Tab-separated table of C-alpha atoms in Angstrom:
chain	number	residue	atom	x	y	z
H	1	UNK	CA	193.419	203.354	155.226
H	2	UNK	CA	190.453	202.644	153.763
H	3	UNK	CA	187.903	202.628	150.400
H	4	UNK	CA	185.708	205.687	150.323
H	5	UNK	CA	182.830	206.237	148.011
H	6	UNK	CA	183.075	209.121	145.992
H	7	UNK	CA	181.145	211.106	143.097
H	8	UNK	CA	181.978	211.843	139.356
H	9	UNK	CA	182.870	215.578	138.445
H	10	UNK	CA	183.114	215.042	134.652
H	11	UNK	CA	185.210	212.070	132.969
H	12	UNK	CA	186.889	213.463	129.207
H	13	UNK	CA	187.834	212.054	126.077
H	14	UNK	CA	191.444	213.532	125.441
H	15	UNK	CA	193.061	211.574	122.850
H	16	UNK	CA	192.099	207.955	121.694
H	17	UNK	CA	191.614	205.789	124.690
H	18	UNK	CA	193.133	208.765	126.623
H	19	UNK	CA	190.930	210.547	129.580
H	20	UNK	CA	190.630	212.862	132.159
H	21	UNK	CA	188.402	211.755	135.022
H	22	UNK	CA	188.090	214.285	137.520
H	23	UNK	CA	186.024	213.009	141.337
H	24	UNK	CA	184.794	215.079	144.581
H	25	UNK	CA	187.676	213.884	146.745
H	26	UNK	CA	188.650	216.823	148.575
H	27	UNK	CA	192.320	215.311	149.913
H	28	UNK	CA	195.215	216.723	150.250
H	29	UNK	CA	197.470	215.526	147.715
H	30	UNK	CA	201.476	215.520	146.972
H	31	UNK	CA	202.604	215.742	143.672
H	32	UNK	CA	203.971	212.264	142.735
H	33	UNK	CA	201.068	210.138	144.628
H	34	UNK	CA	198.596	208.174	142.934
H	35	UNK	CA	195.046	206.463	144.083
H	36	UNK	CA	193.246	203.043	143.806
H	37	UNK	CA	190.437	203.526	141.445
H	38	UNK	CA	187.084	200.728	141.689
H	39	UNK	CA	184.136	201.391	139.260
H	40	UNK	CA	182.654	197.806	140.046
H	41	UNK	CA	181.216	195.724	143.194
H	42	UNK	CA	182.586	192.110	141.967
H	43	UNK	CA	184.750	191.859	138.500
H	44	UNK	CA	187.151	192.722	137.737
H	45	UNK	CA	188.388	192.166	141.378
H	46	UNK	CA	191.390	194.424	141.750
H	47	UNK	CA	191.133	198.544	141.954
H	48	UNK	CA	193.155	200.351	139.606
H	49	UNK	CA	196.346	202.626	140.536
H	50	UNK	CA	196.150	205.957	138.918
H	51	UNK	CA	198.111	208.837	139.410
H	52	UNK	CA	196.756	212.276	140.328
H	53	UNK	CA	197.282	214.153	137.754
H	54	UNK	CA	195.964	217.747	139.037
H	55	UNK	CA	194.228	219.161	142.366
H	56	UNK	CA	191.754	221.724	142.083
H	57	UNK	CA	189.424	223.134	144.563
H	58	UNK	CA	189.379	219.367	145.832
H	59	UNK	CA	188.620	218.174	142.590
H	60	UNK	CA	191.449	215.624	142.085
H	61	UNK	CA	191.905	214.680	138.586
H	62	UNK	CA	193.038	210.927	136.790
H	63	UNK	CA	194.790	210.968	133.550
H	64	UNK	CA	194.841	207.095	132.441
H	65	UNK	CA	194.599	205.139	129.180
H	66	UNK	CA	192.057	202.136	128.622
H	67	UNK	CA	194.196	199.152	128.600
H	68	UNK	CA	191.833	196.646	130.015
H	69	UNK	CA	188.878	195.939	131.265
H	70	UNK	CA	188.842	197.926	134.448
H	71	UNK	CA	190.124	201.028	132.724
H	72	UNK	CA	187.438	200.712	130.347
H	73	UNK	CA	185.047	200.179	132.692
H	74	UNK	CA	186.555	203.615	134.232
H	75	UNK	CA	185.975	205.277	130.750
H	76	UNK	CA	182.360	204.703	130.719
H	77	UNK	CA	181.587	206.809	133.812
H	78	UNK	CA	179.468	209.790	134.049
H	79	UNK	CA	179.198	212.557	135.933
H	80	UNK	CA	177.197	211.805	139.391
H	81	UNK	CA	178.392	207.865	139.121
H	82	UNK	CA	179.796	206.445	142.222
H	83	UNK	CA	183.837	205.392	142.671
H	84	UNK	CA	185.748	204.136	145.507
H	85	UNK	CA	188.849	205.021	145.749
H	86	UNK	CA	191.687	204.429	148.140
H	87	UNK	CA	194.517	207.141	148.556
H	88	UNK	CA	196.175	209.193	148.562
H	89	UNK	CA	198.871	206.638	148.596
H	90	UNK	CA	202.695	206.977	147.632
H	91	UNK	CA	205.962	208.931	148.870
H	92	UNK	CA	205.215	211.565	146.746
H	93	UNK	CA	207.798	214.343	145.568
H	94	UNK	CA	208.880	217.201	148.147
H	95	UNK	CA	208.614	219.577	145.267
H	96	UNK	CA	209.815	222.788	147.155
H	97	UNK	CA	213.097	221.475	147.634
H	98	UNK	CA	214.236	221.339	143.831
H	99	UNK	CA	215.535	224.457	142.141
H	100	UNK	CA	217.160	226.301	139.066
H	101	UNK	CA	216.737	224.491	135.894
H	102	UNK	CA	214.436	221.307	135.981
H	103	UNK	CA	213.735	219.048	133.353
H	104	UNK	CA	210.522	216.531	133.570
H	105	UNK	CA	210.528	213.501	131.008
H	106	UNK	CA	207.575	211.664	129.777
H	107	UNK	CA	206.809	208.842	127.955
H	108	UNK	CA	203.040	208.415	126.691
H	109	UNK	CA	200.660	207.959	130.138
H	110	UNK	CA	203.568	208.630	131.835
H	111	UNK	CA	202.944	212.451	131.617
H	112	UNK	CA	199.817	212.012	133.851
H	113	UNK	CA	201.634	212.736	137.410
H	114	UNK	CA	203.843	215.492	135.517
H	115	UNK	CA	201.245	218.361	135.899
H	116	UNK	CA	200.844	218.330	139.460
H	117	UNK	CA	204.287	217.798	139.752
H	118	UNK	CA	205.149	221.403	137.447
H	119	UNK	CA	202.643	223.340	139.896
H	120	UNK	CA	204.648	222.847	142.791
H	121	UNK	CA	208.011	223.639	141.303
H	122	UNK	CA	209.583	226.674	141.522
H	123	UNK	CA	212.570	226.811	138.864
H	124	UNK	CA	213.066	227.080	135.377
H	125	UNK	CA	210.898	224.234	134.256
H	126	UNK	CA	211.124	222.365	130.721
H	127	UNK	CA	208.863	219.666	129.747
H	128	UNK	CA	210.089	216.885	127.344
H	129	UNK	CA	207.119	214.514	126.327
H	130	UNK	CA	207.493	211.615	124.400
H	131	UNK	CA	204.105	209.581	122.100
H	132	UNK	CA	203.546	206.917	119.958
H	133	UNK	CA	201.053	208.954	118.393
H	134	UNK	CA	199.200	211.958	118.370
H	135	UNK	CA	200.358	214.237	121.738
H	136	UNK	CA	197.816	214.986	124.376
H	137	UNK	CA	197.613	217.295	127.598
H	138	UNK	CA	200.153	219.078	126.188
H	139	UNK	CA	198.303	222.508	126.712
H	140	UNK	CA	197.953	221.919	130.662
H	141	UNK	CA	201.708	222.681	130.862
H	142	UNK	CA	201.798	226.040	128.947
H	143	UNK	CA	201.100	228.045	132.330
H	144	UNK	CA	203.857	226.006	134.474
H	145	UNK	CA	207.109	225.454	131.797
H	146	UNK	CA	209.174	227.757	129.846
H	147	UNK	CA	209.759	224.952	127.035
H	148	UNK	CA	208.087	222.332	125.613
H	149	UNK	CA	209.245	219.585	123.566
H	150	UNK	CA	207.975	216.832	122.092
H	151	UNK	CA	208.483	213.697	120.340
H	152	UNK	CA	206.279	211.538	119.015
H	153	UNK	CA	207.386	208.267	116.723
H	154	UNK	CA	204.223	208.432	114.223
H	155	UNK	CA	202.876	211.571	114.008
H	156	UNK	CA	204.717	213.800	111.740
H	157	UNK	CA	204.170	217.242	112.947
H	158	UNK	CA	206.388	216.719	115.594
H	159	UNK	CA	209.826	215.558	115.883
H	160	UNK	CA	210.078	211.643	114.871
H	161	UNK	CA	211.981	209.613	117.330
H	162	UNK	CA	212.421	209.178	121.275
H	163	UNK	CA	212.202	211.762	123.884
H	164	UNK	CA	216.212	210.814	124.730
H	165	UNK	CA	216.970	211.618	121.433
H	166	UNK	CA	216.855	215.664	122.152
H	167	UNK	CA	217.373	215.536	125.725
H	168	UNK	CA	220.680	216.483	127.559
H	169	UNK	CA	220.943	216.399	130.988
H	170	UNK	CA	223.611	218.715	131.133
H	171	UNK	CA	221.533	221.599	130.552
H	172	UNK	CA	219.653	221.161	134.138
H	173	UNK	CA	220.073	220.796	137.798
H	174	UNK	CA	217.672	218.211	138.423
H	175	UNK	CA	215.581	215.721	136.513
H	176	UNK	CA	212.233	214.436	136.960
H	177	UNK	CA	211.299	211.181	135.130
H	178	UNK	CA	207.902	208.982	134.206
H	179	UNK	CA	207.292	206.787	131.464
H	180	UNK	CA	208.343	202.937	129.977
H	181	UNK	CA	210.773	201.366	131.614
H	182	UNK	CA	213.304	201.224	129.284
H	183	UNK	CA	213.139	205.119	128.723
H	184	UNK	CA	213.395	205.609	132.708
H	185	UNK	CA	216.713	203.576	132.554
H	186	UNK	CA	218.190	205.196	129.273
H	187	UNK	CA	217.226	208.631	131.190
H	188	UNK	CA	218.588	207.484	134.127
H	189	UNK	CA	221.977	205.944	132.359
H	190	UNK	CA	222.198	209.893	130.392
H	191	UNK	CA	221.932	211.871	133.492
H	192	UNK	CA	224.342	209.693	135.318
H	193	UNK	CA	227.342	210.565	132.828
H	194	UNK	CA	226.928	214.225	134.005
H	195	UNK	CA	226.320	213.438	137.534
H	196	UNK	CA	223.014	214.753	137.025
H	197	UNK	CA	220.254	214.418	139.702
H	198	UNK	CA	217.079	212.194	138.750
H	199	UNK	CA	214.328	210.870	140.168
H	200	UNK	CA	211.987	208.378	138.804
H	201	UNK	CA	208.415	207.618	138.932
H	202	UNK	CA	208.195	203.613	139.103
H	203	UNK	CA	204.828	201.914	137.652
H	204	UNK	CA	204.021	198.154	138.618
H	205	UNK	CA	201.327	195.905	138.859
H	206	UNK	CA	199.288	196.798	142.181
H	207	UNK	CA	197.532	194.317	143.997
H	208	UNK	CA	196.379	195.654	147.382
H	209	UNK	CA	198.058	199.274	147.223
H	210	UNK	CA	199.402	199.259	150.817
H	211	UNK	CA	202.163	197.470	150.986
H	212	UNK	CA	201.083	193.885	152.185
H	213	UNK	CA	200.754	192.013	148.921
H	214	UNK	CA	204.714	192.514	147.782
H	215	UNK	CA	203.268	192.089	144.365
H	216	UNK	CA	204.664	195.436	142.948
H	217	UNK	CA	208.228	195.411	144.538
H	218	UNK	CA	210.916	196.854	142.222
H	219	UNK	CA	214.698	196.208	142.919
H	220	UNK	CA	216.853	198.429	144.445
H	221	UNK	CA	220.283	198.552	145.761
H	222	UNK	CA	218.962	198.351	149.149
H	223	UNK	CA	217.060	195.223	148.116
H	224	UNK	CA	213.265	194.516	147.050
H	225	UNK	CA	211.065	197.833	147.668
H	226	UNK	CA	207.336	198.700	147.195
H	227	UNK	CA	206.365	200.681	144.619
H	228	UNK	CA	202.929	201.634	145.947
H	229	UNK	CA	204.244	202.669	149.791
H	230	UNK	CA	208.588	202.759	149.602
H	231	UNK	CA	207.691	205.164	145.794
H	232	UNK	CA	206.572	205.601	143.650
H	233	UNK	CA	209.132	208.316	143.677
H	234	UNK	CA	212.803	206.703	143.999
H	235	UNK	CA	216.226	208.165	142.978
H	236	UNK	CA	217.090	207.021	139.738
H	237	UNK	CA	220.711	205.899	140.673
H	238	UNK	CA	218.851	203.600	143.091
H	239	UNK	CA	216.788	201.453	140.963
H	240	UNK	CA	218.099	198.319	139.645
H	241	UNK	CA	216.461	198.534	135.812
H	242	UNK	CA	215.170	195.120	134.154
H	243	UNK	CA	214.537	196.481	130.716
């Protein structure tokens, strides 16, 4: 696998330090993977993983938030501007095979892979989304979900607290999960008490994006796994949690 230059669609301001960035990829794409983004020839040396967050008409879009400088390098792009990118990488989600009543959980950025990931279900879907602040890309979901719920811990038209806080497990056959850490374990910890499916999108620090490197390995019960090529998608009940 290797970089490939690709152009700029469009690149959107969704929220504060929130965007869309949408490039001329024209891969096929499982719901769950994720690409290494580059913007820039020398510095910042690493690419940027990003999950796909839709596939249209081999438009592939990014939704990411400007944390450093490479995502904010990312933000300034315009249509027509050149990217390399390196992908589609990742295990990805065999979406077919859940059904009935699914519940996906986000936590802030963490609802970027859940869009592609509601197109390819076929079940009851609900979508719980958790924010610090105001909500975004909440409208992308309308077409997909039956319910929507969110959370967010500042903004007060919306329920004030965590995501787990109105979430039961109980209520669903399978559950999909993507967000901080410590809300992927507390979701994890929930759905085991009601021996509740759930699979969990795992976010690390990506160095090379193929596997070599080790530098994003997450512990398992079957020992030390790569995030980038072993996941990003792992069963929940799997993953030994640090936070």
């Amino acid at each position: 696998m290797e970089y490939k230059e690709v152009l700029v669609y469009s690149n959107i301001k969704v929220e504060e330090d929130i965007y869309v960035l949408s490039l001329i990829i024209g891969d096929d794409v499982k719901a769950g993977q994720f690409y290494m983004l580059k913007a820039w020839d020398e510095e910042p040396i690493l690419a940027r993983p990003i999950s796909v967050h839709s596939v249209e008409d081999g438009v592939v879009k990014f939704a990411y938030q400007v944390k450093g400088r490479g995502t904010k390098i990312l933000s300034s792009l315009k249509p027509e501007d050149k990217v390399y990118v390196l992908g589609p990488i990742g295990n990805g989600l065999d979406t077919q095979k859940f059904k009935g009543k699914i519940a996906l959980i986000s936590g802030g950025i963490g609802i970027a892979p859940m869009l592609q990931i509601a197109k390819g279900l076929d079940g009851e879907i609900d979508l719980y989304a958790g924010f610090n602040k105001s909500p975004y890309l909440i409208d992308e979901f309308r077409k997909y979900c039956t319910n929507i719920y969110v959370t967010s811990e500042k903004d007060e038209g919306y329920f004030k607290g965590f995501i787990t806080e109105i979430f039961n497990p109980f209520e669903y056959n399978v559950v999909i999960c993507c967000g901080p850490e410590v809300m992927i374990k507390r979701v994890v910890e929930m759905c085991k008490n009601y021996a509740t499916p759930v699979y969990v999108l795992m976010e690390n620090k990506m160095a090379c994006g193929v596997g070599a490197c080790l530098g994003c390995a997450c512990n398992t019960k079957e020992g030390k796994k790569r995030v980038c090529v072993d996941g990003p998608v792992f069963k929940g009940t799997d993953v030994m949690f640090s936070a």
